[in-house]
Amino acid sequence: MRIAIIGGGPAGLYFAILMKRDRPSARITVVERNQADDTFGFGVVFSDATLDAFRDADEPSYRAIADSFAYWDDIEIHARGATHRIGGNGFCGCSRRTLLMLLQNRARQLGVELEFGRDARPEDFPDADLIVAADGVNSPIRTAHADHFAPEVDLRPNRFAWMGSTRPLDAFNFFFVEKPEGIFIAHAYQYEAGASTWVLETDPETFARAGLDRMGEEESARYMEGVFAEALQGHKLITNRSLWRQFPMIRCARWVKDNIVLLGDAKASAHFSIGSGTKLAMEDAIALHGAFMAGGDVGTCLNRFETGRREEVEKTQHAADVSLVWFEHVRRFWDFHPSRFAFGVMTRSKAITWDNLLLRAPEFVAEVQEVVAAETPGGDRRKPPMFQPLKLRGMELPNRVVVSPMCMYSADEGVPGDFHLVHYGARAMGGAGLVFTEMTCPAPDARITPGCAGLWNDEQQAAWARIVGIAHAHGARMCLQLGHAGRKGATKLMWDGMDRPLESGAWPLIAASPVPYYPDSQVPREMTRADMDRVKAEFVAAAKRGDAVGFDMLELHCAHGYLLASFLSPLTNHRTDEYGGAVENRLRFPLEVFAAMRAAWPERKPMSVRISATDWADGGITDEDALAIARAFHAAGCDLIDVSTGQTVEDAAPVYGRMFQLPWADMLRNEAGVAVMCVGSITTPDQANTIVAAGRADLVAFGRPHLTDPSFTLHAAAEYGVRDVSSPVQYGPGKDALFRNAKRAREDLMELRRKARPASHAPAALKHAAE
């Protein structure tokens, strides 16, 4: 087999090593444009889990790396005069030059041909069975075939530069320093004796105010020495092509073209804040080698590599995306208590959570718990964040858990029936602080489907009163969510075809503009001023009925492409009058409805608004729009923003994942200064504790978990030993047994997690393992 590898970085060299070791008869050539001992940058960093993978892939090269690395177990966060040291992380640093030399030596020993100082192209290897394009983040091969690989390059706004220092460090350090120009960040770690990497970062406004855009390499190093003088402790910053630049987040639609495969940064990049791109590149090499060892021709193996590796790469990139956004918006969190700030640093990528930290740094978690309780009126330092109380106007909630609004499509002419009584009653008995109704419609033509619940007549009001009475009897508060389907109305029940138009029995639809949801959906009529007056009156009448029922809170649904949302999004609002155009105009009618409802709703009772903070589509709601919308409702008397996303247009492209809507909740809470509820793929109590402790949301809504476990909150309380969660007195013996069993189960689980942690690769641990 003839293999040509273009790019002699860690990815190309490591793949050459693995293939030559297992296919010694293959002719493998690595061509690198730089000289053998040229390298730019300073150190690279690997986790214990990555070192496990290296050891399993190639023991000799792992041993060589292990003999050369600096190991640490702790992360130190320095901000606003406080330092938090958090153990149990397990990282090593290694000189990039040393790593390349070790890999080159191993490759030569195996018989790999190495050429340096030469630019190469795929055309230079007409006889190659396989061409590996490991030619870096600016890959000329990827660029030459951009039409096929379809790269997307997202140039992030923050500026950064890689520098070095002789300052010794015994932990991975995050230094945050505020100067008159703004906030500067250093990601710093030691990679060998007397040598440490310093990745310096700041936002574009601070960069410009500091004049760094006008400084040369050495001048900027001297300036940054002044910024981080305390952290450097008299040591200098060292440069090596330490140019300030923006990080390019790279994704490619395809990684393979004929016999050419992209590897490492050429195909996908991951931000330095979650580790080293070298890690991702070398793991790519392991995966590509594994694809070939599984057998088949080159095409089969390359397809196996791309299909098998893509999900893991995309997960890493998603974590990197979330992490880098945290650093881009560090100003949001700057005024947090230092302990909560440090907690946010640790949990920023969602990979580390409350329970993870409880395992590795219990004292730190206890400190954060105390701070959260101290900052919460009526807080209890014995309880984790999700069980801290929250007060909105006159409504007091015993915890931060919410049963999310979920349409059941099971009402009869808008009347909630026995199903609803059991459904809401069971969840009200399960311990959640707040239970939302499904979207409830103020008029028959406001419904999404014929099965939607309503509140426009006495029969419906009586049915809801029975449900609310049961909830109150068992300690839960209930929020009435009112909404009008608009252009998404007159559709089939969810299980018969979600959002698909009714084949018979449909009613006329109205919307901000005559824009149908699907091409074959009914075209709504553009609302007139008379329509607006009628709809506003219907909302007010339903709100008054809700108060008479005894609901504790009222929410106005302005999300998901429904009537009021169709005014807010430019994708569905094409009006040229005073209700269209700029966001202030698009807000006009939804705000008018809200103000009328607020006036009719008792002052002591809170109100919230659900919004879609992004449409997940080009030309839709921007972050600036979302902030303007949240601020406007807050100024009009809204107490909480229920932050959802999307469902505005049928061709939206949402990016799903754990807690995928949390970044917008975070943004609105910490930039608009309004309390928020987050929702969307939040599934565990651990995530709820993480979200509240990090100051990213005030309430956490669980939807699907409550569908299968009405006592979700009670189970969480048992897990964390919080006994004063409401449950029926009749269920007392079951509750007692649950708490006994949960204590043992949690102890067993924590022990399993300890055992499942990657083995330490610290020199002492390696010596012990060898003995």
PDB file of N, CA and C in Angstrom, residues 493-576:
ATOM      1  N   LEU A 493     -53.978  16.503  15.404  1.00  0.00           N
ATOM      2  CA  LEU A 493     -53.373  16.132  16.684  1.00  0.00           C
ATOM      3  C   LEU A 493     -51.937  15.687  16.447  1.00  0.00           C
ATOM      4  N   MET A 494     -51.098  15.905  17.424  1.00  0.00           N
ATOM      5  CA  MET A 494     -49.666  15.652  17.269  1.00  0.00           C
ATOM      6  C   MET A 494     -49.388  14.269  16.695  1.00  0.00           C
ATOM      7  N   TRP A 495     -50.057  13.245  17.228  1.00  0.00           N
ATOM      8  CA  TRP A 495     -49.763  11.878  16.818  1.00  0.00           C
ATOM      9  C   TRP A 495     -50.355  11.520  15.455  1.00  0.00           C
ATOM     10  N   ASP A 496     -51.162  12.426  14.911  1.00  0.00           N
ATOM     11  CA  ASP A 496     -51.710  12.209  13.570  1.00  0.00           C
ATOM     12  C   ASP A 496     -50.946  12.974  12.497  1.00  0.00           C
ATOM     13  N   GLY A 497     -50.017  13.833  12.925  1.00  0.00           N
ATOM     14  CA  GLY A 497     -49.249  14.628  11.970  1.00  0.00           C
ATOM     15  C   GLY A 497     -49.045  16.033  12.490  1.00  0.00           C
ATOM     16  N   MET A 498     -47.990  16.208  13.258  1.00  0.00           N
ATOM     17  CA  MET A 498     -47.768  17.480  13.946  1.00  0.00           C
ATOM     18  C   MET A 498     -47.652  18.645  12.958  1.00  0.00           C
ATOM     19  N   ASP A 499     -48.415  19.685  13.212  1.00  0.00           N
ATOM     20  CA  ASP A 499     -48.439  20.921  12.420  1.00  0.00           C
ATOM     21  C   ASP A 499     -48.997  20.730  11.011  1.00  0.00           C
ATOM     22  N   ARG A 500     -49.504  19.528  10.693  1.00  0.00           N
ATOM     23  CA  ARG A 500     -50.092  19.307   9.373  1.00  0.00           C
ATOM     24  C   ARG A 500     -51.530  19.808   9.378  1.00  0.00           C
ATOM     25  N   PRO A 501     -51.962  20.448   8.304  1.00  0.00           N
ATOM     26  CA  PRO A 501     -53.304  21.045   8.286  1.00  0.00           C
ATOM     27  C   PRO A 501     -54.416  20.002   8.346  1.00  0.00           C
ATOM     28  N   LEU A 502     -55.510  20.379   9.004  1.00  0.00           N
ATOM     29  CA  LEU A 502     -56.681  19.510   9.059  1.00  0.00           C
ATOM     30  C   LEU A 502     -57.240  19.297   7.652  1.00  0.00           C
ATOM     31  N   GLU A 503     -57.673  18.088   7.396  1.00  0.00           N
ATOM     32  CA  GLU A 503     -58.268  17.788   6.096  1.00  0.00           C
ATOM     33  C   GLU A 503     -59.731  18.205   6.049  1.00  0.00           C
ATOM     34  N   SER A 504     -60.366  18.314   7.217  1.00  0.00           N
ATOM     35  CA  SER A 504     -61.736  18.809   7.287  1.00  0.00           C
ATOM     36  C   SER A 504     -61.944  19.448   8.659  1.00  0.00           C
ATOM     37  N   GLY A 505     -62.918  20.337   8.735  1.00  0.00           N
ATOM     38  CA  GLY A 505     -63.233  20.971  10.013  1.00  0.00           C
ATOM     39  C   GLY A 505     -62.309  22.096  10.400  1.00  0.00           C
ATOM     40  N   ALA A 506     -61.514  22.594   9.453  1.00  0.00           N
ATOM     41  CA  ALA A 506     -60.582  23.685   9.774  1.00  0.00           C
ATOM     42  C   ALA A 506     -61.335  24.993   9.959  1.00  0.00           C
ATOM     43  N   TRP A 507     -60.713  25.931  10.688  1.00  0.00           N
ATOM     44  CA  TRP A 507     -61.290  27.257  10.886  1.00  0.00           C
ATOM     45  C   TRP A 507     -60.355  28.300  10.267  1.00  0.00           C
ATOM     46  N   PRO A 508     -60.844  29.465   9.942  1.00  0.00           N
ATOM     47  CA  PRO A 508     -59.998  30.494   9.332  1.00  0.00           C
ATOM     48  C   PRO A 508     -58.882  30.926  10.289  1.00  0.00           C
ATOM     49  N   LEU A 509     -57.721  31.237   9.710  1.00  0.00           N
ATOM     50  CA  LEU A 509     -56.550  31.613  10.503  1.00  0.00           C
ATOM     51  C   LEU A 509     -56.196  33.074  10.278  1.00  0.00           C
ATOM     52  N   ILE A 510     -55.594  33.658  11.298  1.00  0.00           N
ATOM     53  CA  ILE A 510     -55.063  35.023  11.209  1.00  0.00           C
ATOM     54  C   ILE A 510     -53.615  35.017  11.668  1.00  0.00           C
ATOM     55  N   ALA A 511     -52.851  36.008  11.209  1.00  0.00           N
ATOM     56  CA  ALA A 511     -51.438  36.120  11.582  1.00  0.00           C
ATOM     57  C   ALA A 511     -50.977  37.543  11.297  1.00  0.00           C
ATOM     58  N   ALA A 512     -49.734  37.813  11.668  1.00  0.00           N
ATOM     59  CA  ALA A 512     -49.179  39.136  11.381  1.00  0.00           C
ATOM     60  C   ALA A 512     -49.177  39.399   9.884  1.00  0.00           C
ATOM     61  N   SER A 513     -48.821  38.364   9.110  1.00  0.00           N
ATOM     62  CA  SER A 513     -48.752  38.473   7.650  1.00  0.00           C
ATOM     63  C   SER A 513     -49.279  37.173   7.046  1.00  0.00           C
ATOM     64  N   PRO A 514     -49.694  37.192   5.800  1.00  0.00           N
ATOM     65  CA  PRO A 514     -50.247  35.983   5.163  1.00  0.00           C
ATOM     66  C   PRO A 514     -49.151  35.004   4.743  1.00  0.00           C
ATOM     67  N   VAL A 515     -48.493  34.435   5.724  1.00  0.00           N
ATOM     68  CA  VAL A 515     -47.385  33.508   5.473  1.00  0.00           C
ATOM     69  C   VAL A 515     -47.768  32.140   6.031  1.00  0.00           C
ATOM     70  N   PRO A 516     -48.003  31.127   5.203  1.00  0.00           N
ATOM     71  CA  PRO A 516     -48.358  29.799   5.712  1.00  0.00           C
ATOM     72  C   PRO A 516     -47.150  29.109   6.327  1.00  0.00           C
ATOM     73  N   TYR A 517     -47.419  28.153   7.247  1.00  0.00           N
ATOM     74  CA  TYR A 517     -46.310  27.443   7.893  1.00  0.00           C
ATOM     75  C   TYR A 517     -45.660  26.475   6.911  1.00  0.00           C
ATOM     76  N   TYR A 518     -46.429  25.581   6.334  1.00  0.00           N
ATOM     77  CA  TYR A 518     -45.961  24.711   5.254  1.00  0.00           C
ATOM     78  C   TYR A 518     -46.513  25.249   3.937  1.00  0.00           C
ATOM     79  N   PRO A 519     -45.905  24.901   2.822  1.00  0.00           N
ATOM     80  CA  PRO A 519     -46.466  25.348   1.541  1.00  0.00           C
ATOM     81  C   PRO A 519     -47.920  24.934   1.344  1.00  0.00           C
ATOM     82  N   ASP A 520     -48.299  23.760   1.914  1.00  0.00           N
ATOM     83  CA  ASP A 520     -49.674  23.299   1.754  1.00  0.00           C
ATOM     84  C   ASP A 520     -50.552  23.642   2.959  1.00  0.00           C
ATOM     85  N   SER A 521     -50.029  24.437   3.890  1.00  0.00           N
ATOM     86  CA  SER A 521     -50.843  24.877   5.026  1.00  0.00           C
ATOM     87  C   SER A 521     -51.804  25.978   4.583  1.00  0.00           C
ATOM     88  N   GLN A 522     -52.832  26.173   5.390  1.00  0.00           N
ATOM     89  CA  GLN A 522     -53.768  27.258   5.113  1.00  0.00           C
ATOM     90  C   GLN A 522     -53.030  28.604   5.177  1.00  0.00           C
ATOM     91  N   VAL A 523     -53.346  29.468   4.246  1.00  0.00           N
ATOM     92  CA  VAL A 523     -52.742  30.807   4.258  1.00  0.00           C
ATOM     93  C   VAL A 523     -53.539  31.680   5.214  1.00  0.00           C
ATOM     94  N   PRO A 524     -52.884  32.213   6.257  1.00  0.00           N
ATOM     95  CA  PRO A 524     -53.630  33.034   7.217  1.00  0.00           C
ATOM     96  C   PRO A 524     -53.961  34.407   6.631  1.00  0.00           C
ATOM     97  N   ARG A 525     -54.981  35.009   7.162  1.00  0.00           N
ATOM     98  CA  ARG A 525     -55.327  36.374   6.775  1.00  0.00           C
ATOM     99  C   ARG A 525     -54.529  37.355   7.633  1.00  0.00           C
ATOM    100  N   GLU A 526     -54.003  38.408   6.992  1.00  0.00           N
ATOM    101  CA  GLU A 526     -53.266  39.424   7.753  1.00  0.00           C
ATOM    102  C   GLU A 526     -54.227  40.155   8.685  1.00  0.00           C
ATOM    103  N   MET A 527     -53.815  40.265   9.941  1.00  0.00           N
ATOM    104  CA  MET A 527     -54.691  40.862  10.950  1.00  0.00           C
ATOM    105  C   MET A 527     -54.955  42.343  10.685  1.00  0.00           C
ATOM    106  N   THR A 528     -56.193  42.706  10.898  1.00  0.00           N
ATOM    107  CA  THR A 528     -56.572  44.113  10.863  1.00  0.00           C
ATOM    108  C   THR A 528     -56.571  44.672  12.286  1.00  0.00           C
ATOM    109  N   ARG A 529     -56.756  45.971  12.391  1.00  0.00           N
ATOM    110  CA  ARG A 529     -56.827  46.572  13.732  1.00  0.00           C
ATOM    111  C   ARG A 529     -58.024  46.027  14.502  1.00  0.00           C
ATOM    112  N   ALA A 530     -59.111  45.743  13.805  1.00  0.00           N
ATOM    113  CA  ALA A 530     -60.280  45.166  14.479  1.00  0.00           C
ATOM    114  C   ALA A 530     -59.968  43.774  15.006  1.00  0.00           C
ATOM    115  N   ASP A 531     -59.202  42.989  14.224  1.00  0.00           N
ATOM    116  CA  ASP A 531     -58.774  41.666  14.689  1.00  0.00           C
ATOM    117  C   ASP A 531     -57.950  41.802  15.968  1.00  0.00           C
ATOM    118  N   MET A 532     -57.055  42.784  15.966  1.00  0.00           N
ATOM    119  CA  MET A 532     -56.188  42.977  17.133  1.00  0.00           C
ATOM    120  C   MET A 532     -57.012  43.301  18.373  1.00  0.00           C
ATOM    121  N   ASP A 533     -57.982  44.157  18.219  1.00  0.00           N
ATOM    122  CA  ASP A 533     -58.824  44.523  19.366  1.00  0.00           C
ATOM    123  C   ASP A 533     -59.583  43.309  19.888  1.00  0.00           C
ATOM    124  N   ARG A 534     -60.111  42.498  18.965  1.00  0.00           N
ATOM    125  CA  ARG A 534     -60.856  41.303  19.388  1.00  0.00           C
ATOM    126  C   ARG A 534     -59.942  40.327  20.123  1.00  0.00           C
ATOM    127  N   VAL A 535     -58.771  40.043  19.554  1.00  0.00           N
ATOM    128  CA  VAL A 535     -57.843  39.077  20.156  1.00  0.00           C
ATOM    129  C   VAL A 535     -57.372  39.575  21.522  1.00  0.00           C
ATOM    130  N   LYS A 536     -57.061  40.854  21.613  1.00  0.00           N
ATOM    131  CA  LYS A 536     -56.630  41.414  22.909  1.00  0.00           C
ATOM    132  C   LYS A 536     -57.714  41.227  23.954  1.00  0.00           C
ATOM    133  N   ALA A 537     -58.953  41.491  23.590  1.00  0.00           N
ATOM    134  CA  ALA A 537     -60.061  41.331  24.533  1.00  0.00           C
ATOM    135  C   ALA A 537     -60.220  39.876  24.956  1.00  0.00           C
ATOM    136  N   GLU A 538     -60.002  38.948  24.037  1.00  0.00           N
ATOM    137  CA  GLU A 538     -60.103  37.523  24.371  1.00  0.00           C
ATOM    138  C   GLU A 538     -59.016  37.116  25.360  1.00  0.00           C
ATOM    139  N   PHE A 539     -57.796  37.618  25.158  1.00  0.00           N
ATOM    140  CA  PHE A 539     -56.723  37.326  26.108  1.00  0.00           C
ATOM    141  C   PHE A 539     -57.050  37.889  27.498  1.00  0.00           C
ATOM    142  N   VAL A 540     -57.564  39.099  27.546  1.00  0.00           N
ATOM    143  CA  VAL A 540     -57.884  39.716  28.831  1.00  0.00           C
ATOM    144  C   VAL A 540     -58.993  38.939  29.532  1.00  0.00           C
ATOM    145  N   ALA A 541     -60.013  38.539  28.784  1.00  0.00           N
ATOM    146  CA  ALA A 541     -61.110  37.775  29.386  1.00  0.00           C
ATOM    147  C   ALA A 541     -60.615  36.445  29.942  1.00  0.00           C
ATOM    148  N   ALA A 542     -59.699  35.772  29.199  1.00  0.00           N
ATOM    149  CA  ALA A 542     -59.145  34.498  29.675  1.00  0.00           C
ATOM    150  C   ALA A 542     -58.286  34.716  30.912  1.00  0.00           C
ATOM    151  N   ALA A 543     -57.533  35.826  30.939  1.00  0.00           N
ATOM    152  CA  ALA A 543     -56.712  36.123  32.122  1.00  0.00           C
ATOM    153  C   ALA A 543     -57.592  36.320  33.355  1.00  0.00           C
ATOM    154  N   LYS A 544     -58.711  37.013  33.190  1.00  0.00           N
ATOM    155  CA  LYS A 544     -59.622  37.213  34.321  1.00  0.00           C
ATOM    156  C   LYS A 544     -60.206  35.886  34.795  1.00  0.00           C
ATOM    157  N   ARG A 545     -60.528  35.020  33.846  1.00  0.00           N
ATOM    158  CA  ARG A 545     -61.014  33.697  34.238  1.00  0.00           C
ATOM    159  C   ARG A 545     -59.914  32.925  34.976  1.00  0.00           C
ATOM    160  N   GLY A 546     -58.687  33.073  34.523  1.00  0.00           N
ATOM    161  CA  GLY A 546     -57.580  32.389  35.180  1.00  0.00           C
ATOM    162  C   GLY A 546     -57.403  32.829  36.614  1.00  0.00           C
ATOM    163  N   ASP A 547     -57.576  34.117  36.846  1.00  0.00           N
ATOM    164  CA  ASP A 547     -57.492  34.611  38.228  1.00  0.00           C
ATOM    165  C   ASP A 547     -58.631  34.046  39.068  1.00  0.00           C
ATOM    166  N   ALA A 548     -59.821  34.000  38.499  1.00  0.00           N
ATOM    167  CA  ALA A 548     -60.964  33.450  39.231  1.00  0.00           C
ATOM    168  C   ALA A 548     -60.759  31.974  39.549  1.00  0.00           C
ATOM    169  N   VAL A 549     -60.089  31.243  38.652  1.00  0.00           N
ATOM    170  CA  VAL A 549     -59.779  29.824  38.888  1.00  0.00           C
ATOM    171  C   VAL A 549     -58.841  29.677  40.078  1.00  0.00           C
ATOM    172  N   GLY A 550     -57.924  30.634  40.234  1.00  0.00           N
ATOM    173  CA  GLY A 550     -56.958  30.559  41.325  1.00  0.00           C
ATOM    174  C   GLY A 550     -55.542  30.293  40.876  1.00  0.00           C
ATOM    175  N   PHE A 551     -55.259  30.426  39.574  1.00  0.00           N
ATOM    176  CA  PHE A 551     -53.881  30.261  39.102  1.00  0.00           C
ATOM    177  C   PHE A 551     -52.976  31.262  39.813  1.00  0.00           C
ATOM    178  N   ASP A 552     -51.763  30.819  40.108  1.00  0.00           N
ATOM    179  CA  ASP A 552     -50.813  31.648  40.861  1.00  0.00           C
ATOM    180  C   ASP A 552     -50.001  32.572  39.974  1.00  0.00           C
ATOM    181  N   MET A 553     -49.928  32.238  38.688  1.00  0.00           N
ATOM    182  CA  MET A 553     -49.057  32.964  37.766  1.00  0.00           C
ATOM    183  C   MET A 553     -49.672  32.857  36.373  1.00  0.00           C
ATOM    184  N   LEU A 554     -49.343  33.822  35.522  1.00  0.00           N
ATOM    185  CA  LEU A 554     -49.886  33.866  34.166  1.00  0.00           C
ATOM    186  C   LEU A 554     -48.742  34.054  33.181  1.00  0.00           C
ATOM    187  N   GLU A 555     -48.760  33.256  32.115  1.00  0.00           N
ATOM    188  CA  GLU A 555     -47.739  33.400  31.074  1.00  0.00           C
ATOM    189  C   GLU A 555     -48.400  33.679  29.727  1.00  0.00           C
ATOM    190  N   LEU A 556     -47.818  34.607  28.983  1.00  0.00           N
ATOM    191  CA  LEU A 556     -48.256  34.915  27.628  1.00  0.00           C
ATOM    192  C   LEU A 556     -47.300  34.248  26.650  1.00  0.00           C
ATOM    193  N   HIS A 557     -47.834  33.404  25.762  1.00  0.00           N
ATOM    194  CA  HIS A 557     -47.028  32.648  24.806  1.00  0.00           C
ATOM    195  C   HIS A 557     -46.740  33.516  23.578  1.00  0.00           C
ATOM    196  N   CYS A 558     -45.469  33.893  23.428  1.00  0.00           N
ATOM    197  CA  CYS A 558     -45.028  34.697  22.284  1.00  0.00           C
ATOM    198  C   CYS A 558     -43.903  33.990  21.549  1.00  0.00           C
ATOM    199  N   ALA A 559     -43.991  32.663  21.465  1.00  0.00           N
ATOM    200  CA  ALA A 559     -42.910  31.881  20.870  1.00  0.00           C
ATOM    201  C   ALA A 559     -43.459  30.913  19.830  1.00  0.00           C
ATOM    202  N   HIS A 560     -42.525  30.202  19.200  1.00  0.00           N
ATOM    203  CA  HIS A 560     -42.824  29.021  18.376  1.00  0.00           C
ATOM    204  C   HIS A 560     -43.683  29.311  17.146  1.00  0.00           C
ATOM    205  N   GLY A 561     -43.641  30.525  16.658  1.00  0.00           N
ATOM    206  CA  GLY A 561     -44.345  30.841  15.429  1.00  0.00           C
ATOM    207  C   GLY A 561     -45.825  31.043  15.586  1.00  0.00           C
ATOM    208  N   TYR A 562     -46.345  31.037  16.820  1.00  0.00           N
ATOM    209  CA  TYR A 562     -47.774  31.255  17.032  1.00  0.00           C
ATOM    210  C   TYR A 562     -48.107  32.732  16.804  1.00  0.00           C
ATOM    211  N   LEU A 563     -49.333  33.121  17.084  1.00  0.00           N
ATOM    212  CA  LEU A 563     -49.820  34.419  16.636  1.00  0.00           C
ATOM    213  C   LEU A 563     -48.906  35.575  17.051  1.00  0.00           C
ATOM    214  N   LEU A 564     -48.641  35.714  18.340  1.00  0.00           N
ATOM    215  CA  LEU A 564     -47.855  36.855  18.801  1.00  0.00           C
ATOM    216  C   LEU A 564     -46.397  36.730  18.375  1.00  0.00           C
ATOM    217  N   ALA A 565     -45.915  35.500  18.307  1.00  0.00           N
ATOM    218  CA  ALA A 565     -44.555  35.281  17.801  1.00  0.00           C
ATOM    219  C   ALA A 565     -44.452  35.669  16.336  1.00  0.00           C
ATOM    220  N   SER A 566     -45.553  35.519  15.589  1.00  0.00           N
ATOM    221  CA  SER A 566     -45.502  35.869  14.161  1.00  0.00           C
ATOM    222  C   SER A 566     -45.308  37.374  13.970  1.00  0.00           C
ATOM    223  N   PHE A 567     -45.647  38.168  14.972  1.00  0.00           N
ATOM    224  CA  PHE A 567     -45.338  39.604  14.921  1.00  0.00           C
ATOM    225  C   PHE A 567     -43.863  39.844  15.226  1.00  0.00           C
ATOM    226  N   LEU A 568     -43.306  39.064  16.153  1.00  0.00           N
ATOM    227  CA  LEU A 568     -41.949  39.345  16.635  1.00  0.00           C
ATOM    228  C   LEU A 568     -40.860  38.970  15.633  1.00  0.00           C
ATOM    229  N   SER A 569     -41.069  37.929  14.850  1.00  0.00           N
ATOM    230  CA  SER A 569     -40.020  37.462  13.936  1.00  0.00           C
ATOM    231  C   SER A 569     -40.117  38.136  12.568  1.00  0.00           C
ATOM    232  N   PRO A 570     -39.009  38.635  12.062  1.00  0.00           N
ATOM    233  CA  PRO A 570     -39.034  39.216  10.705  1.00  0.00           C
ATOM    234  C   PRO A 570     -39.309  38.174   9.624  1.00  0.00           C
ATOM    235  N   LEU A 571     -39.151  36.886   9.952  1.00  0.00           N
ATOM    236  CA  LEU A 571     -39.438  35.850   8.967  1.00  0.00           C
ATOM    237  C   LEU A 571     -40.935  35.707   8.711  1.00  0.00           C
ATOM    238  N   THR A 572     -41.744  36.102   9.689  1.00  0.00           N
ATOM    239  CA  THR A 572     -43.199  35.936   9.568  1.00  0.00           C
ATOM    240  C   THR A 572     -43.951  37.258   9.626  1.00  0.00           C
ATOM    241  N   ASN A 573     -43.251  38.335   9.864  1.00  0.00           N
ATOM    242  CA  ASN A 573     -43.872  39.656   9.898  1.00  0.00           C
ATOM    243  C   ASN A 573     -43.334  40.462   8.713  1.00  0.00           C
ATOM    244  N   HIS A 574     -44.167  40.580   7.677  1.00  0.00           N
ATOM    245  CA  HIS A 574     -43.776  41.316   6.476  1.00  0.00           C
ATOM    246  C   HIS A 574     -44.566  42.617   6.347  1.00  0.00           C
ATOM    247  N   ARG A 575     -45.111  43.059   7.453  1.00  0.00           N
ATOM    248  CA  ARG A 575     -45.978  44.234   7.421  1.00  0.00           C
ATOM    249  C   ARG A 575     -45.180  45.504   7.135  1.00  0.00           C
ATOM    250  N   THR A 576     -45.852  46.461   6.517  1.00  0.00           N
ATOM    251  CA  THR A 576     -45.222  47.751   6.227  1.00  0.00           C
ATOM    252  C   THR A 576     -45.848  48.883   7.039  1.00  0.00           C
TER     253      THR A 576
END
